[in-house]
GROMACS .gro file of C-alpha atoms in nm:
model
  465
    1MET     CA    1   0.000   0.000   0.000
    2SER     CA    2   0.140   0.340  -0.099
    3VAL     CA    3   0.217   0.616   0.147
    4ASN     CA    4  -0.048   0.839  -0.009
    5SER     CA    5  -0.314   0.568   0.024
    6VAL     CA    6  -0.229   0.517   0.389
    7ALA     CA    7  -0.243   0.891   0.455
    8LEU     CA    8  -0.581   0.917   0.281
    9LEU     CA    9  -0.732   0.624   0.473
   10TYR     CA   10  -0.601   0.757   0.803
   11LEU     CA   11  -0.751   1.097   0.718
   12ILE     CA   12  -1.090   0.938   0.647
   13ALA     CA   13  -1.073   0.747   0.975
   14SER     CA   14  -0.983   1.066   1.163
   15VAL     CA   15  -1.279   1.251   1.012
   16LEU     CA   16  -1.508   0.963   1.112
   17PHE     CA   17  -1.378   0.982   1.470
   18ILE     CA   18  -1.458   1.354   1.480
   19LEU     CA   19  -1.806   1.288   1.340
   20ALA     CA   20  -1.849   1.018   1.608
   21LEU     CA   21  -1.778   1.269   1.884
   22LYS     CA   22  -2.016   1.515   1.724
   23GLY     CA   23  -2.289   1.250   1.703
   24LEU     CA   24  -2.244   1.144   2.064
   25SER     CA   25  -2.314   1.500   2.180
   26HIS     CA   26  -2.692   1.445   2.162
   27PRO     CA   27  -2.917   1.142   2.224
   28ASP     CA   28  -3.089   1.187   1.887
   29THR     CA   29  -2.763   1.135   1.698
   30ALA     CA   30  -2.579   0.906   1.941
   31ARG     CA   31  -2.640   0.584   1.746
   32ARG     CA   32  -2.518   0.745   1.426
   33GLY     CA   33  -2.213   0.869   1.615
   34ASN     CA   34  -2.141   0.515   1.733
   35LEU     CA   35  -2.161   0.387   1.375
   36PHE     CA   36  -1.917   0.655   1.258
   37GLY     CA   37  -1.676   0.555   1.533
   38ILE     CA   38  -1.700   0.186   1.450
   39LEU     CA   39  -1.646   0.250   1.078
   40GLY     CA   40  -1.348   0.474   1.151
   41MET     CA   41  -1.188   0.212   1.373
   42VAL     CA   42  -1.243  -0.063   1.115
   43ILE     CA   43  -1.067   0.148   0.851
   44ALA     CA   44  -0.784   0.228   1.093
   45VAL     CA   45  -0.728  -0.135   1.194
   46LEU     CA   46  -0.741  -0.272   0.838
   47THR     CA   47  -0.502  -0.002   0.713
   48THR     CA   48  -0.258  -0.075   0.994
   49LEU     CA   49  -0.275  -0.449   0.925
   50ALA     CA   50  -0.202  -0.382   0.559
   51LEU     CA   51   0.125  -0.216   0.664
   52THR     CA   52   0.235  -0.517   0.866
   53LYS     CA   53   0.443  -0.784   0.696
   54SER     CA   54   0.383  -1.059   0.952
   55ILE     CA   55   0.038  -1.039   1.106
   56ALA     CA   56   0.007  -1.385   1.262
   57LEU     CA   57   0.074  -1.260   1.617
   58ILE     CA   58  -0.149  -0.957   1.566
   59LEU     CA   59  -0.437  -1.168   1.441
   60ALA     CA   60  -0.389  -1.410   1.730
   61GLY     CA   61  -0.404  -1.117   1.973
   62ILE     CA   62  -0.717  -0.982   1.805
   63VAL     CA   63  -0.887  -1.323   1.825
   64VAL     CA   64  -0.796  -1.379   2.191
   65GLY     CA   65  -0.867  -1.021   2.297
   66GLY     CA   66  -1.188  -1.007   2.095
   67ALA     CA   67  -1.313  -1.329   2.252
   68ILE     CA   68  -1.240  -1.202   2.602
   69GLY     CA   69  -1.400  -0.867   2.522
   70ALA     CA   70  -1.714  -1.029   2.380
   71PHE     CA   71  -1.744  -1.257   2.683
   72VAL     CA   72  -1.706  -0.968   2.928
   73ALA     CA   73  -1.942  -0.742   2.732
   74ARG     CA   74  -2.221  -0.999   2.742
   75ARG     CA   75  -2.188  -1.037   3.120
   76VAL     CA   76  -2.158  -0.669   3.214
   77GLU     CA   77  -2.477  -0.502   3.335
   78MET     CA   78  -2.548  -0.136   3.263
   79THR     CA   79  -2.484  -0.062   3.630
   80GLN     CA   80  -2.133  -0.207   3.594
   81MET     CA   81  -2.037   0.013   3.300
   82PRO     CA   82  -1.837   0.259   3.513
   83GLU     CA   83  -1.619  -0.026   3.642
   84LEU     CA   84  -1.574  -0.153   3.286
   85VAL     CA   85  -1.475   0.193   3.163
   86ALA     CA   86  -1.218   0.224   3.443
   87ALA     CA   87  -1.078  -0.118   3.355
   88MET     CA   88  -1.047  -0.022   2.988
   89HIS     CA   89  -0.864   0.297   3.083
   90SER     CA   90  -0.616   0.095   3.286
   91LEU     CA   91  -0.538  -0.126   2.986
   92VAL     CA   92  -0.466   0.176   2.766
   93GLY     CA   93  -0.230   0.312   3.031
   94MET     CA   94  -0.046  -0.017   3.066
   95ALA     CA   95  -0.019  -0.047   2.686
   96ALA     CA   96   0.158   0.291   2.680
   97VAL     CA   97   0.404   0.177   2.947
   98LEU     CA   98   0.480  -0.156   2.779
   99ILE     CA   99   0.536   0.002   2.439
  100ALA     CA  100   0.769   0.259   2.597
  101ILE     CA  101   0.967  -0.023   2.759
  102ALA     CA  102   0.990  -0.198   2.421
  103VAL     CA  103   1.115   0.120   2.254
  104VAL     CA  104   1.380   0.178   2.521
  105ASN     CA  105   1.488  -0.186   2.490
  106ASN     CA  106   1.513  -0.188   2.108
  107PRO     CA  107   1.477   0.154   1.941
  108ALA     CA  108   1.583   0.018   1.599
  109ALA     CA  109   1.273  -0.205   1.586
  110PHE     CA  110   1.065   0.115   1.583
  111ASN     CA  111   1.286   0.284   1.323
  112ILE     CA  112   1.435   0.512   1.589
  113PRO     CA  113   1.806   0.597   1.563
  114VAL     CA  114   2.049   0.456   1.818
  115PRO     CA  115   2.134   0.630   2.044
  116MET     CA  116   1.784   0.779   2.074
  117PRO     CA  117   1.744   1.149   1.995
  118GLY     CA  118   1.628   1.383   2.270
  119GLY     CA  119   1.285   1.428   2.113
  120ASN     CA  120   1.212   1.055   2.130
  121ARG     CA  121   1.329   1.039   2.492
  122LEU     CA  122   1.094   1.325   2.582
  123GLU     CA  123   0.802   1.147   2.412
  124LEU     CA  124   0.882   0.828   2.602
  125PHE     CA  125   0.909   1.012   2.933
  126ILE     CA  126   0.571   1.183   2.894
  127GLY     CA  127   0.394   0.878   2.751
  128THR     CA  128   0.532   0.650   3.021
  129PHE     CA  129   0.443   0.854   3.328
  130VAL     CA  130   0.097   0.945   3.193
  131GLY     CA  131   0.034   0.578   3.108
  132ALA     CA  132   0.155   0.457   3.448
  133ILE     CA  133  -0.059   0.710   3.637
  134THR     CA  134  -0.357   0.617   3.419
  135PHE     CA  135  -0.310   0.246   3.490
  136SER     CA  136  -0.276   0.254   3.868
  137GLY     CA  137  -0.530   0.536   3.907
  138SER     CA  138  -0.782   0.342   3.700
  139VAL     CA  139  -0.727   0.031   3.910
  140ILE     CA  140  -0.810   0.229   4.225
  141ALA     CA  141  -1.113   0.383   4.054
  142PHE     CA  142  -1.228   0.034   3.952
  143GLY     CA  143  -1.198  -0.089   4.310
  144LYS     CA  144  -1.391   0.207   4.448
  145LEU     CA  145  -1.668   0.167   4.191
  146ALA     CA  146  -1.686  -0.209   4.242
  147GLY     CA  147  -1.727  -0.166   4.619
  148LEU     CA  148  -1.405  -0.345   4.714
  149GLY     CA  149  -1.341  -0.113   5.007
  150LYS     CA  150  -1.441  -0.381   5.259
  151LYS     CA  151  -1.162  -0.603   5.131
  152PHE     CA  152  -0.891  -0.343   5.083
  153ARG     CA  153  -0.881   0.001   5.246
  154LEU     CA  154  -0.741   0.179   4.938
  155PHE     CA  155  -1.061   0.092   4.748
  156SER     CA  156  -1.289   0.259   5.006
  157SER     CA  157  -1.558   0.484   4.856
  158ALA     CA  158  -1.483   0.731   5.137
  159PRO     CA  159  -1.175   0.952   5.090
  160VAL     CA  160  -0.853   0.783   5.206
  161VAL     CA  161  -0.652   1.068   5.353
  162PHE     CA  162  -0.355   1.115   5.582
  163LYS     CA  163  -0.149   1.404   5.714
  164GLY     CA  164   0.096   1.550   5.464
  165GLN     CA  165  -0.064   1.368   5.173
  166HIS     CA  166  -0.048   1.658   4.927
  167MET     CA  167   0.313   1.737   5.015
  168LEU     CA  168   0.406   1.373   4.961
  169ASN     CA  169   0.240   1.379   4.619
  170LEU     CA  170   0.428   1.696   4.529
  171ALA     CA  171   0.760   1.551   4.645
  172LEU     CA  172   0.706   1.232   4.446
  173ALA     CA  173   0.611   1.433   4.137
  174ILE     CA  174   0.932   1.637   4.165
  175VAL     CA  175   1.142   1.322   4.211
  176MET     CA  176   0.968   1.158   3.915
  177VAL     CA  177   1.045   1.456   3.693
  178GLY     CA  178   1.404   1.451   3.821
  179PHE     CA  179   1.451   1.089   3.715
  180GLY     CA  180   1.279   1.171   3.386
  181ILE     CA  181   1.541   1.439   3.323
  182ALA     CA  182   1.811   1.189   3.420
  183PHE     CA  183   1.668   0.945   3.164
  184PHE     CA  184   1.666   1.225   2.906
  185LEU     CA  185   2.035   1.299   2.966
  186ALA     CA  186   2.168   0.948   3.036
  187PRO     CA  187   2.377   0.758   2.781
  188ALA     CA  188   2.220   0.443   2.630
  189GLU     CA  189   2.409   0.205   2.858
  190SER     CA  190   2.281   0.365   3.181
  191GLN     CA  191   1.930   0.478   3.086
  192TRP     CA  192   1.738   0.186   3.237
  193THR     CA  193   1.778   0.281   3.604
  194PRO     CA  194   1.630   0.634   3.582
  195PHE     CA  195   1.361   0.512   3.342
  196LEU     CA  196   1.244   0.229   3.570
  197VAL     CA  197   1.254   0.444   3.885
  198MET     CA  198   1.055   0.717   3.710
  199THR     CA  199   0.798   0.458   3.596
  200ALA     CA  200   0.767   0.305   3.944
  201ILE     CA  201   0.707   0.647   4.104
  202ALA     CA  202   0.442   0.721   3.841
  203PHE     CA  203   0.257   0.401   3.934
  204VAL     CA  204   0.262   0.506   4.300
  205LEU     CA  205   0.142   0.858   4.213
  206GLY     CA  206  -0.154   0.713   4.026
  207VAL     CA  207  -0.267   0.544   4.347
  208LEU     CA  208  -0.207   0.847   4.569
  209ILE     CA  209  -0.391   1.083   4.333
  210ILE     CA  210  -0.713   0.879   4.331
  211ILE     CA  211  -0.745   0.744   4.689
  212PRO     CA  212  -0.836   1.083   4.846
  213ILE     CA  213  -1.130   1.125   4.608
  214GLY     CA  214  -1.466   1.037   4.761
  215GLY     CA  215  -1.744   0.836   4.604
  216ALA     CA  216  -1.959   1.137   4.517
  217ASP     CA  217  -1.682   1.265   4.290
  218MET     CA  218  -1.607   0.937   4.112
  219PRO     CA  219  -1.794   1.031   3.789
  220VAL     CA  220  -1.548   1.317   3.747
  221VAL     CA  221  -1.261   1.077   3.810
  222ILE     CA  222  -1.387   0.851   3.531
  223SER     CA  223  -1.394   1.149   3.295
  224MET     CA  224  -1.048   1.259   3.406
  225LEU     CA  225  -0.899   0.913   3.357
  226ASN     CA  226  -1.065   0.901   3.016
  227SER     CA  227  -0.867   1.211   2.926
  228TYR     CA  228  -0.545   1.062   3.068
  229SER     CA  229  -0.592   0.743   2.865
  230GLY     CA  230  -0.631   0.953   2.550
  231TRP     CA  231  -0.304   1.135   2.609
  232ALA     CA  232  -0.138   0.802   2.688
  233ALA     CA  233  -0.263   0.669   2.354
  234ALA     CA  234  -0.126   0.978   2.181
  235GLY     CA  235   0.208   0.905   2.347
  236ILE     CA  236   0.195   0.553   2.205
  237GLY     CA  237   0.132   0.709   1.865
  238PHE     CA  238   0.450   0.914   1.888
  239SER     CA  239   0.649   0.608   1.993
  240LEU     CA  240   0.509   0.405   1.704
  241ASN     CA  241   0.523   0.700   1.461
  242ASN     CA  242   0.153   0.639   1.390
  243THR     CA  243  -0.029   0.958   1.288
  244LEU     CA  244  -0.378   0.817   1.334
  245LEU     CA  245  -0.308   0.701   1.688
  246ILE     CA  246  -0.178   1.047   1.773
  247ILE     CA  247  -0.495   1.206   1.633
  248ALA     CA  248  -0.733   0.957   1.799
  249GLY     CA  249  -0.554   0.983   2.132
  250SER     CA  250  -0.560   1.362   2.115
  251LEU     CA  251  -0.934   1.358   2.040
  252VAL     CA  252  -1.003   1.135   2.340
  253GLY     CA  253  -0.769   1.334   2.563
  254SER     CA  254  -0.909   1.674   2.471
  255SER     CA  255  -1.275   1.566   2.478
  256GLY     CA  256  -1.221   1.398   2.816
  257ALA     CA  257  -1.058   1.714   2.949
  258ILE     CA  258  -1.348   1.928   2.824
  259LEU     CA  259  -1.601   1.692   2.982
  260SER     CA  260  -1.405   1.698   3.309
  261TYR     CA  261  -1.413   2.079   3.302
  262ILE     CA  262  -1.789   2.084   3.240
  263MET     CA  263  -1.850   1.839   3.524
  264CYS     CA  264  -1.619   2.027   3.760
  265LYS     CA  265  -1.814   2.344   3.687
  266ALA     CA  266  -2.139   2.159   3.757
  267MET     CA  267  -2.000   2.032   4.088
  268ASN     CA  268  -1.827   2.357   4.190
  269ARG     CA  269  -1.487   2.191   4.185
  270SER     CA  270  -1.152   2.330   4.075
  271PHE     CA  271  -1.046   2.187   3.737
  272PHE     CA  272  -0.677   2.205   3.825
  273SER     CA  273  -0.742   2.033   4.157
  274VAL     CA  274  -0.912   1.750   3.970
  275ILE     CA  275  -0.614   1.709   3.738
  276LEU     CA  276  -0.387   1.684   4.042
  277GLY     CA  277  -0.625   1.461   4.237
  278GLY     CA  278  -0.657   1.725   4.507
  279PHE     CA  279  -1.030   1.737   4.560
  280GLY     CA  280  -1.256   1.537   4.788
  281ALA     CA  281  -1.241   1.564   5.164
  282ALA     CA  282  -0.980   1.789   5.315
  283GLU     CA  283  -0.664   1.640   5.460
  284GLY     CA  284  -0.736   1.440   5.770
  285ALA     CA  285  -1.113   1.469   5.724
  286ALA     CA  286  -1.353   1.185   5.678
  287ALA     CA  287  -1.720   1.165   5.607
  288GLU     CA  288  -1.929   1.171   5.922
  289GLN     CA  289  -2.222   0.941   5.972
  290GLY     CA  290  -2.545   1.094   6.085
  291GLU     CA  291  -2.712   0.978   6.407
  292GLN     CA  292  -3.011   0.748   6.391
  293LYS     CA  293  -3.337   0.941   6.357
  294SER     CA  294  -3.697   0.850   6.298
  295VAL     CA  295  -3.840   0.866   5.949
  296ARG     CA  296  -4.192   0.862   5.807
  297SER     CA  297  -4.249   0.567   5.579
  298GLY     CA  298  -4.537   0.468   5.355
  299SER     CA  299  -4.644   0.217   5.093
  300ALA     CA  300  -4.649   0.222   4.715
  301GLU     CA  301  -5.024   0.285   4.734
  302ASP     CA  302  -4.964   0.593   4.950
  303ALA     CA  303  -4.713   0.722   4.697
  304ALA     CA  304  -4.957   0.659   4.411
  305PHE     CA  305  -5.229   0.852   4.594
  306LEU     CA  306  -5.005   1.153   4.655
  307MET     CA  307  -4.878   1.169   4.297
  308SER     CA  308  -5.215   1.112   4.132
  309ASN     CA  309  -5.360   1.405   4.328
  310ALA     CA  310  -5.071   1.637   4.242
  311GLU     CA  311  -5.058   1.891   3.961
  312SER     CA  312  -4.684   1.851   3.905
  313VAL     CA  313  -4.436   1.569   3.972
  314ILE     CA  314  -4.060   1.565   3.924
  315ILE     CA  315  -3.886   1.228   3.910
  316VAL     CA  316  -3.521   1.217   4.022
  317PRO     CA  317  -3.353   0.896   3.898
  318GLY     CA  318  -3.042   0.767   4.074
  319TYR     CA  319  -2.812   0.469   4.096
  320GLY     CA  320  -3.074   0.260   4.278
  321LEU     CA  321  -3.299   0.289   3.974
  322ALA     CA  322  -3.012   0.167   3.756
  323VAL     CA  323  -2.939  -0.131   3.983
  324ALA     CA  324  -3.305  -0.238   3.976
  325ARG     CA  325  -3.333  -0.166   3.600
  326ALA     CA  326  -3.655   0.018   3.673
  327GLN     CA  327  -3.643   0.268   3.389
  328HIS     CA  328  -3.918   0.098   3.185
  329ALA     CA  329  -4.148   0.078   3.488
  330VAL     CA  330  -4.078   0.445   3.563
  331LYS     CA  331  -4.174   0.544   3.210
  332GLU     CA  332  -4.503   0.352   3.249
  333MET     CA  333  -4.566   0.528   3.581
  334ALA     CA  334  -4.504   0.866   3.418
  335GLN     CA  335  -4.746   0.780   3.137
  336LYS     CA  336  -5.017   0.685   3.388
  337LEU     CA  337  -4.969   1.013   3.573
  338THR     CA  338  -4.974   1.213   3.250
  339GLU     CA  339  -5.303   1.047   3.154
  340LYS     CA  340  -5.443   1.175   3.484
  341GLY     CA  341  -5.343   1.530   3.395
  342VAL     CA  342  -5.026   1.543   3.606
  343HIS     CA  343  -4.733   1.739   3.462
  344VAL     CA  344  -4.435   1.501   3.485
  345ARG     CA  345  -4.068   1.581   3.431
  346TYR     CA  346  -3.736   1.409   3.501
  347ALA     CA  347  -3.451   1.593   3.677
  348ILE     CA  348  -3.099   1.479   3.587
  349HIS     CA  349  -2.794   1.569   3.793
  350PRO     CA  350  -2.469   1.584   3.590
  351VAL     CA  351  -2.310   1.313   3.806
  352ALA     CA  352  -2.614   1.100   3.894
  353GLY     CA  353  -2.520   0.733   3.890
  354ARG     CA  354  -2.159   0.625   3.858
  355MET     CA  355  -2.051   0.787   3.533
  356PRO     CA  356  -2.135   1.089   3.315
  357GLY     CA  357  -2.464   1.046   3.129
  358HIS     CA  358  -2.560   0.732   3.322
  359MET     CA  359  -2.920   0.837   3.384
  360ASN     CA  360  -2.964   0.985   3.037
  361VAL     CA  361  -2.866   0.652   2.881
  362LEU     CA  362  -3.109   0.457   3.101
  363LEU     CA  363  -3.400   0.688   3.021
  364ALA     CA  364  -3.315   0.683   2.651
  365GLU     CA  365  -3.313   0.303   2.665
  366ALA     CA  366  -3.672   0.320   2.794
  367GLU     CA  367  -3.755   0.572   2.517
  368VAL     CA  368  -3.852   0.847   2.760
  369PRO     CA  369  -3.932   1.160   2.553
  370TYR     CA  370  -3.636   1.398   2.557
  371ASP     CA  371  -3.860   1.699   2.618
  372GLN     CA  372  -3.953   1.552   2.959
  373VAL     CA  373  -3.589   1.527   3.067
  374ALA     CA  374  -3.433   1.840   3.221
  375GLU     CA  375  -3.080   1.909   3.340
  376MET     CA  376  -3.010   2.040   3.690
  377ASP     CA  377  -2.957   2.404   3.595
  378ASP     CA  378  -3.283   2.413   3.400
  379ILE     CA  379  -3.510   2.253   3.660
  380ASN     CA  380  -3.373   2.355   3.999
  381SER     CA  381  -3.581   2.674   4.003
  382GLU     CA  382  -3.899   2.466   3.960
  383PHE     CA  383  -3.872   2.248   4.271
  384GLY     CA  384  -4.021   2.515   4.496
  385ASP     CA  385  -4.341   2.516   4.290
  386THR     CA  386  -4.362   2.136   4.254
  387ASP     CA  387  -4.622   1.934   4.444
  388VAL     CA  388  -4.436   1.601   4.462
  389VAL     CA  389  -4.078   1.495   4.396
  390MET     CA  390  -4.015   1.122   4.355
  391VAL     CA  391  -3.652   1.034   4.433
  392LEU     CA  392  -3.563   0.689   4.303
  393GLY     CA  393  -3.240   0.550   4.444
  394ALA     CA  394  -3.058   0.885   4.453
  395ASN     CA  395  -2.875   1.009   4.761
  396ASP     CA  396  -2.574   1.238   4.727
  397VAL     CA  397  -2.718   1.441   4.438
  398VAL     CA  398  -3.017   1.548   4.654
  399ASN     CA  399  -2.832   1.582   4.985
  400PRO     CA  400  -2.890   1.926   5.147
  401LEU     CA  401  -2.558   1.886   5.333
  402ALA     CA  402  -2.400   2.026   5.017
  403GLU     CA  403  -2.537   2.364   5.124
  404GLN     CA  404  -2.382   2.347   5.472
  405PRO     CA  405  -2.030   2.487   5.526
  406GLY     CA  406  -1.793   2.226   5.666
  407SER     CA  407  -1.967   1.933   5.499
  408PRO     CA  408  -1.738   1.704   5.293
  409ILE     CA  409  -1.960   1.779   4.990
  410HIS     CA  410  -2.006   2.150   5.061
  411GLY     CA  411  -2.028   2.350   4.741
  412MET     CA  412  -2.146   2.060   4.526
  413PRO     CA  413  -2.459   2.176   4.341
  414ILE     CA  414  -2.753   1.946   4.407
  415LEU     CA  415  -3.103   1.890   4.279
  416GLN     CA  416  -3.305   2.092   4.528
  417ALA     CA  417  -3.567   1.827   4.595
  418HIS     CA  418  -3.596   1.945   4.956
  419LYS     CA  419  -3.776   2.260   4.835
  420ALA     CA  420  -4.075   2.068   4.696
  421ARG     CA  421  -4.404   2.054   4.889
  422THR     CA  422  -4.383   1.674   4.929
  423VAL     CA  423  -4.088   1.441   4.879
  424LEU     CA  424  -4.114   1.068   4.817
  425VAL     CA  425  -3.789   0.873   4.849
  426ASN     CA  426  -3.748   0.513   4.737
  427LYS     CA  427  -3.451   0.328   4.886
  428ARG     CA  428  -3.378  -0.028   4.988
  429SER     CA  429  -3.268   0.086   5.333
  430MET     CA  430  -3.144   0.388   5.526
  431ALA     CA  431  -2.783   0.314   5.428
  432SER     CA  432  -2.576   0.618   5.336
  433GLY     CA  433  -2.496   0.705   4.977
  434TYR     CA  434  -2.175   0.640   4.788
  435ALA     CA  435  -2.009   0.942   4.950
  436GLY     CA  436  -2.068   0.782   5.291
  437LEU     CA  437  -2.286   1.068   5.418
  438ASP     CA  438  -2.624   1.066   5.586
  439ASN     CA  439  -2.898   1.268   5.413
  440PRO     CA  440  -3.112   1.512   5.617
  441LEU     CA  441  -3.372   1.508   5.338
  442PHE     CA  442  -3.490   1.167   5.455
  443TYR     CA  443  -3.582   1.297   5.802
  444MET     CA  444  -3.783   1.603   5.697
  445ASP     CA  445  -4.150   1.621   5.791
  446LYS     CA  446  -4.244   1.661   5.423
  447THR     CA  447  -4.059   1.340   5.326
  448MET     CA  448  -4.211   0.992   5.304
  449MET     CA  449  -3.979   0.694   5.260
  450VAL     CA  450  -4.097   0.404   5.045
  451PHE     CA  451  -3.861   0.115   5.111
  452GLY     CA  452  -3.796  -0.164   4.864
  453ASP     CA  453  -3.650  -0.253   4.527
  454ALA     CA  454  -3.709   0.037   4.287
  455LYS     CA  455  -3.859  -0.175   4.011
  456LYS     CA  456  -4.095  -0.358   4.245
  457VAL     CA  457  -4.204  -0.035   4.417
  458VAL     CA  458  -4.267   0.147   4.089
  459GLU     CA  459  -4.459  -0.150   3.947
  460ASP     CA  460  -4.678  -0.148   4.259
  461ILE     CA  461  -4.734   0.226   4.212
  462VAL     CA  462  -4.841   0.164   3.852
  463LYS     CA  463  -5.092  -0.097   3.967
  464ALA     CA  464  -5.231   0.143   4.227
  465LEU     CA  465  -5.262   0.418   3.966
   0.00000   0.00000   0.00000
């Protein structure tokens, strides 16, 4: 295949990747965006294979990896998607590290002069430490999302903090850069020691950056790691001298960074603090558990009576709805209420669930009309004039503690469900949310708890309606 043909095919694939991102920006065009992305990747893979003289090992890897991927994909529930995304990010990071090691070991195999020029060493330094941080940070994020905190403290959904943590991170970062400079300046025969030490410190930094981040902020972490994995992929592209990989990695890195910025703005967090892993609870602070209080509870029939006699109802979906896969039942409930003349809307918090867009995807899967779905900034002003708010499996995103100075989630914008005239909350139990905080909303006089599985409770409400 000629150089011009390769360049043209890579350009077409790059354009398709851009169109994929554009399509994924809105639910109406998301499927088309996915198709563009798939087509672009097929072109990219086939073009790359055409450039390879011996493809037996590559094909074997594709078969084995594809089989594992297909097996995992069939077993993963929608509620486990955040963990899967974190795991995928870790693999991209490790791929960057392994390729960097291969380049350092045998530069000639990658058509790099020996000894390596300074530019290549700089690419390897950046790609390696970003990849290493992405890998270990993603592993910690996976453990937090998978609820492995009971087995290993570092995976706790609550912030893992200790005195002098930020100073330690800064010191390690400086030492890592120092060894990176040593690798940049070292002759070929003595480059391995600074390279390996720099890589090891980067792996440790990945852990230390993510452990102080609490559960309520994990959706932002997923977005941030998505950006890191993109830059790691771009680093691989430089090492392999592959233009398309550089472009694709840059697209993922930049789009992930933009999404992280948007989410930080929505959560009143500092973007630079997110990049450095410096947000969450303050040093030495931990989430406090609220004392046991009495709550008012009711049945599904009580909830149906209150909503059917209301003029307006806002439904707040959360992770509990996703776990129960209750989105189809919720849509049926909303239809029943609409038939009775009730004005029904859905309120979506930017970080509801465990990853960006989690609730939007679930509601789209149930074919909920888009004009009924409102983002936090658009609907928060309407809670005060709403008769009934139905909170389904949400906790941190409706927690009034966010408005109290000194709270671990102070400053995080929330859906102001507590301003409605009546609040119905469906939960399995009174257990705290993913951030490990109690929720005063549950103890308000205007609040009625409806305990049970979200799908079962909503189905009972539909029957009562």
